[in-house]
PDB file of C-alpha atoms in Angstrom:
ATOM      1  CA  UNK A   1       0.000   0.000   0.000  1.00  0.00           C
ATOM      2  CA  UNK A   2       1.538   3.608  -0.726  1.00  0.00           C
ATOM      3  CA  UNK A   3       1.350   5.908   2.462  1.00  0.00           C
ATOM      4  CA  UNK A   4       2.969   9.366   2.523  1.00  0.00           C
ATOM      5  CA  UNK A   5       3.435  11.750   5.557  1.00  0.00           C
ATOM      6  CA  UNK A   6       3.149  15.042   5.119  1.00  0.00           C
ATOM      7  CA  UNK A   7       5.090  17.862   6.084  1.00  0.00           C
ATOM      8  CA  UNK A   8       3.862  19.531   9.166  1.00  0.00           C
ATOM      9  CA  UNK A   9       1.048  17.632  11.521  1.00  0.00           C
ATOM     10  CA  UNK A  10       1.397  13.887  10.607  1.00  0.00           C
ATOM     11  CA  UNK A  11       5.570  14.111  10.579  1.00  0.00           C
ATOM     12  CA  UNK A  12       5.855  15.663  13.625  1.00  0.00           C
ATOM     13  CA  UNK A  13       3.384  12.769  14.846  1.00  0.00           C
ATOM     14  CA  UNK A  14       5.382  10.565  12.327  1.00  0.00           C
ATOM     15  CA  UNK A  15       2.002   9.222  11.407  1.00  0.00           C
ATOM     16  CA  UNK A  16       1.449   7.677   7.647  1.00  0.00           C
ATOM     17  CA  UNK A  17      -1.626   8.259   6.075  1.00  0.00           C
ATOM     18  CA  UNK A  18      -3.118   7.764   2.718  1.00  0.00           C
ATOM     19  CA  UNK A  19      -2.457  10.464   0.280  1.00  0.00           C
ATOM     20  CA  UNK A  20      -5.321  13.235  -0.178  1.00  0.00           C
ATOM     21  CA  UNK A  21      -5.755  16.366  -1.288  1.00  0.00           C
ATOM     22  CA  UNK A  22      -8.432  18.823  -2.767  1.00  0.00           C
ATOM     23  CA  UNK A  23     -10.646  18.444  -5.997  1.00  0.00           C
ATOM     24  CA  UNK A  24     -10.008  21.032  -8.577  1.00  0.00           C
ATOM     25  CA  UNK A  25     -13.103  23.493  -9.864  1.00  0.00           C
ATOM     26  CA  UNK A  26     -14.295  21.137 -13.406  1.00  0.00           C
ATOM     27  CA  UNK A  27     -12.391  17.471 -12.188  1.00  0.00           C
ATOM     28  CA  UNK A  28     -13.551  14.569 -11.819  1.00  0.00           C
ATOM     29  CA  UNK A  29     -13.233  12.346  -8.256  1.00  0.00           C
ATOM     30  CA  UNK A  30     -11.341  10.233 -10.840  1.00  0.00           C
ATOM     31  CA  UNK A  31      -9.174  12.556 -11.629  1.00  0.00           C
ATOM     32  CA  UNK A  32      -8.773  13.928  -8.547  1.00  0.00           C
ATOM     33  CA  UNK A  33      -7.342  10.969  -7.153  1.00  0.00           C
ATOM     34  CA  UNK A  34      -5.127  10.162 -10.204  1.00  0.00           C
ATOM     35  CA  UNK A  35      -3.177  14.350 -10.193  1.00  0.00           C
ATOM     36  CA  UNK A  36      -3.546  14.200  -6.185  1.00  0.00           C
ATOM     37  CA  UNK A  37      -1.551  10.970  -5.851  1.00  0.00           C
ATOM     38  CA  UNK A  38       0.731  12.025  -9.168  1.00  0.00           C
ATOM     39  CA  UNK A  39       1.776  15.338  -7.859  1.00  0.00           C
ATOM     40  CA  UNK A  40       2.630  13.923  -4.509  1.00  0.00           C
ATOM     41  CA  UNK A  41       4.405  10.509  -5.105  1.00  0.00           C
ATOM     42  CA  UNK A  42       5.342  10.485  -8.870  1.00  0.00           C
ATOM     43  CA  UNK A  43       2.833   7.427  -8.779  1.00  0.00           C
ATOM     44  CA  UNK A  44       0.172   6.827 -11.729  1.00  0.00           C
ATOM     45  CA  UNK A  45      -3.130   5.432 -10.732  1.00  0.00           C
ATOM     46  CA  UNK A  46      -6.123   3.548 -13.107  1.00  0.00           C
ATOM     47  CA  UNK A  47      -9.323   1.866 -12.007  1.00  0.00           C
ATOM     48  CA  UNK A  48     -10.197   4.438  -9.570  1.00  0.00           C
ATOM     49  CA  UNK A  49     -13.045   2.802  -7.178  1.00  0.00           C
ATOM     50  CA  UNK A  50     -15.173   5.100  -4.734  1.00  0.00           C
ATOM     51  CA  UNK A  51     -14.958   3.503  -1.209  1.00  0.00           C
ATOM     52  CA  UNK A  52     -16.849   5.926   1.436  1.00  0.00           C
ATOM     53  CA  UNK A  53     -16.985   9.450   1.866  1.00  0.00           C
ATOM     54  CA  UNK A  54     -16.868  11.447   5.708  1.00  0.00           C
ATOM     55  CA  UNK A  55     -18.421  14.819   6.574  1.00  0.00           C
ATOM     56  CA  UNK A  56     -15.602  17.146   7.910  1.00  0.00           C
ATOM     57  CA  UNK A  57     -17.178  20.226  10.025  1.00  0.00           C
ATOM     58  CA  UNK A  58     -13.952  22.372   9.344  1.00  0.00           C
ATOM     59  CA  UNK A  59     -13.842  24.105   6.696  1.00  0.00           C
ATOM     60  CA  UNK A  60     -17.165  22.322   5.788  1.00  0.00           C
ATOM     61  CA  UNK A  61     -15.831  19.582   3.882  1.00  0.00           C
ATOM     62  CA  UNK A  62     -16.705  16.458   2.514  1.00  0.00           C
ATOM     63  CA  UNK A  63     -13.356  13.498   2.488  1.00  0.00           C
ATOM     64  CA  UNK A  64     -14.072  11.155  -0.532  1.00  0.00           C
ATOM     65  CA  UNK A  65     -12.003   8.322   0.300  1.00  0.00           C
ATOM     66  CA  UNK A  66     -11.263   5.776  -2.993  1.00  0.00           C
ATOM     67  CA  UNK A  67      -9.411   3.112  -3.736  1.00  0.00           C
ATOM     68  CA  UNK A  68      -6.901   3.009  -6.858  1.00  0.00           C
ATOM     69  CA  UNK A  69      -4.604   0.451  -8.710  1.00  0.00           C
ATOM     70  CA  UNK A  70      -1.031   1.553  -9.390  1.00  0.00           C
ATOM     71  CA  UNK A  71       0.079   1.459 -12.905  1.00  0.00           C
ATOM     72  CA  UNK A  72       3.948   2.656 -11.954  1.00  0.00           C
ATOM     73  CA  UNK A  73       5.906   1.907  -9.023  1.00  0.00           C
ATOM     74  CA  UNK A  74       8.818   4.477  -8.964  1.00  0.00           C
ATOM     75  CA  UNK A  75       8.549   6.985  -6.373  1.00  0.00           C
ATOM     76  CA  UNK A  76       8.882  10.281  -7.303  1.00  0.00           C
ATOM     77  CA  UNK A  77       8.245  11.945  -4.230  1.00  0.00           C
ATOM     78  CA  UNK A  78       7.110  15.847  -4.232  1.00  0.00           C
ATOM     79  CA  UNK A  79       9.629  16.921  -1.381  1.00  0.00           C
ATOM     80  CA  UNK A  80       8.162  20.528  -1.189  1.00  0.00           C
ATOM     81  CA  UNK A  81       4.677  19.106   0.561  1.00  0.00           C
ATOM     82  CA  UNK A  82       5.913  15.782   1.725  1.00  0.00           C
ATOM     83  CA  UNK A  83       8.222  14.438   4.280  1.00  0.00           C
ATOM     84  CA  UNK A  84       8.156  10.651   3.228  1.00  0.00           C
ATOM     85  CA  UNK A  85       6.261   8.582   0.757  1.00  0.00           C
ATOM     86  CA  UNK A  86       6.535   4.285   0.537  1.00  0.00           C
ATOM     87  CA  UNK A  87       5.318   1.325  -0.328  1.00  0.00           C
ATOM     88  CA  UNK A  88       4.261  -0.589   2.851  1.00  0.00           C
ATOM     89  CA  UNK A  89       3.738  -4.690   2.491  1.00  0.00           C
ATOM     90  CA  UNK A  90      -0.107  -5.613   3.758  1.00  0.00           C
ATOM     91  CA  UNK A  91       1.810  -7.604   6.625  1.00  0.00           C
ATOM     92  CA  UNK A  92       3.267  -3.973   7.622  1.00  0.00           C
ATOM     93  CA  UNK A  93      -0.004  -2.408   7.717  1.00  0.00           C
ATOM     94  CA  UNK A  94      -1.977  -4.990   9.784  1.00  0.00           C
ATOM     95  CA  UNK A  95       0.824  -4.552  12.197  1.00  0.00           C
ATOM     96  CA  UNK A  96       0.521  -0.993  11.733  1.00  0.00           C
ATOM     97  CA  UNK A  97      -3.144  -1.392  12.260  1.00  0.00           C
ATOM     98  CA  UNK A  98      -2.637  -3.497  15.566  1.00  0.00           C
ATOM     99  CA  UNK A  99       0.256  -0.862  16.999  1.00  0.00           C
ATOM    100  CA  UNK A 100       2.848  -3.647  16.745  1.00  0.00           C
ATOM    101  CA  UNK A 101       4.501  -2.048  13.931  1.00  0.00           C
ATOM    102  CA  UNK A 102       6.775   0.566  15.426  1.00  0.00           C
ATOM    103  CA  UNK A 103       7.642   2.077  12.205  1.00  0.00           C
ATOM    104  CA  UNK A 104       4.255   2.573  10.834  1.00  0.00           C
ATOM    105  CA  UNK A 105       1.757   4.880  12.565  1.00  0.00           C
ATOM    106  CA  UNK A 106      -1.583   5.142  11.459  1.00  0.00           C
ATOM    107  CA  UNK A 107      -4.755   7.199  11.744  1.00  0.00           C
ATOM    108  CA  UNK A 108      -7.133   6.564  14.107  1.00  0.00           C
ATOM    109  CA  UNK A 109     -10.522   4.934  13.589  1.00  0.00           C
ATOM    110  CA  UNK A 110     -12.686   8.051  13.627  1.00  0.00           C
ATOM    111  CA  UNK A 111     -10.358   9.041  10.463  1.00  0.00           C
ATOM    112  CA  UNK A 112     -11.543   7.905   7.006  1.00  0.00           C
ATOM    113  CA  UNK A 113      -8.050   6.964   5.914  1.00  0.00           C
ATOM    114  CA  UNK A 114      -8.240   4.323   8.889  1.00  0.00           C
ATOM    115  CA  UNK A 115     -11.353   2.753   6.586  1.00  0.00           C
ATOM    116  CA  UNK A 116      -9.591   3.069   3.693  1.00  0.00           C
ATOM    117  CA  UNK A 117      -6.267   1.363   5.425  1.00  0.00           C
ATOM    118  CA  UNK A 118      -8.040  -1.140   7.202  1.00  0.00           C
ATOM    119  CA  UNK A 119     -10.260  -2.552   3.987  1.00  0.00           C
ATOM    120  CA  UNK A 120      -6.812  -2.766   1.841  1.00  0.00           C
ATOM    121  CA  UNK A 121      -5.260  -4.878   4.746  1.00  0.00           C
ATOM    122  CA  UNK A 122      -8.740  -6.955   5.152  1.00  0.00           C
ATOM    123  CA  UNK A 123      -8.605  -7.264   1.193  1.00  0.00           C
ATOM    124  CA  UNK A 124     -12.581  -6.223   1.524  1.00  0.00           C
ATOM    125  CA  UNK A 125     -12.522  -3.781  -1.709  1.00  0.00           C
ATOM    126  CA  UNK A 126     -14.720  -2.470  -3.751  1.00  0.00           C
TER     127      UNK A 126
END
């Protein structure tokens, strides 16, 4: 599974997450997902599949959380908004999941990326 950290917040936690950003005016969710993940690990993305979605009271958002397949694998990390992007092996992220993995923070369950984590590791995709 690829998991960035950003600069700011989830480094200084050094908490991994799944990669996210904002829709542009006149895009797609599709390709949303596909620039979002692009711009921030050099990583392109097909078969983009709509998982959940999460009301966020501040600023009044709404998180879209998808799943994607990669089509590359070369990390091209964007080191101006991130501190760290990798791969991470499904055996990492259940450890991760369980707090056994000391070298892979995650969010917590109230988070959406936690869902989106957490049905990766359970292979339960749509």
């Amino acid at each position: 599974m690829l998991l960035g950290q950003s600069k700011g917040r989830l480094q200084a936690m050094n908490r991994y997450s799944v990669l996210a950003g904002f829709m542009d005016q006149g895009e797609s969710i599709e390709e949303a997902v596909q620039r979002e993940i692009m711009e921030e690990s050099g990583i392109q993305v097909r078969n983009v599949r709509y998982h959940s979605s999460q009301p966020w009271p501040f600023p009044s958002t709404l998180m879209i959380g998808c799943h994607a397949d990669a089509a590359t694998t070369e990390i091209t990390m964007d080191e101006g908004e991130m501190a760290d992007v990798q791969w991470f092996t499904r055996k990492d992220v259940l450890r991760g999941l369980a707090g056994t993995n000391e070298n892979l923070a995650l969010p917590g369950s109230i988070a959406i990326a936690h869902h989106l984590i957490t049905a990766w590791a359970n292979k339960d995709l749509p």
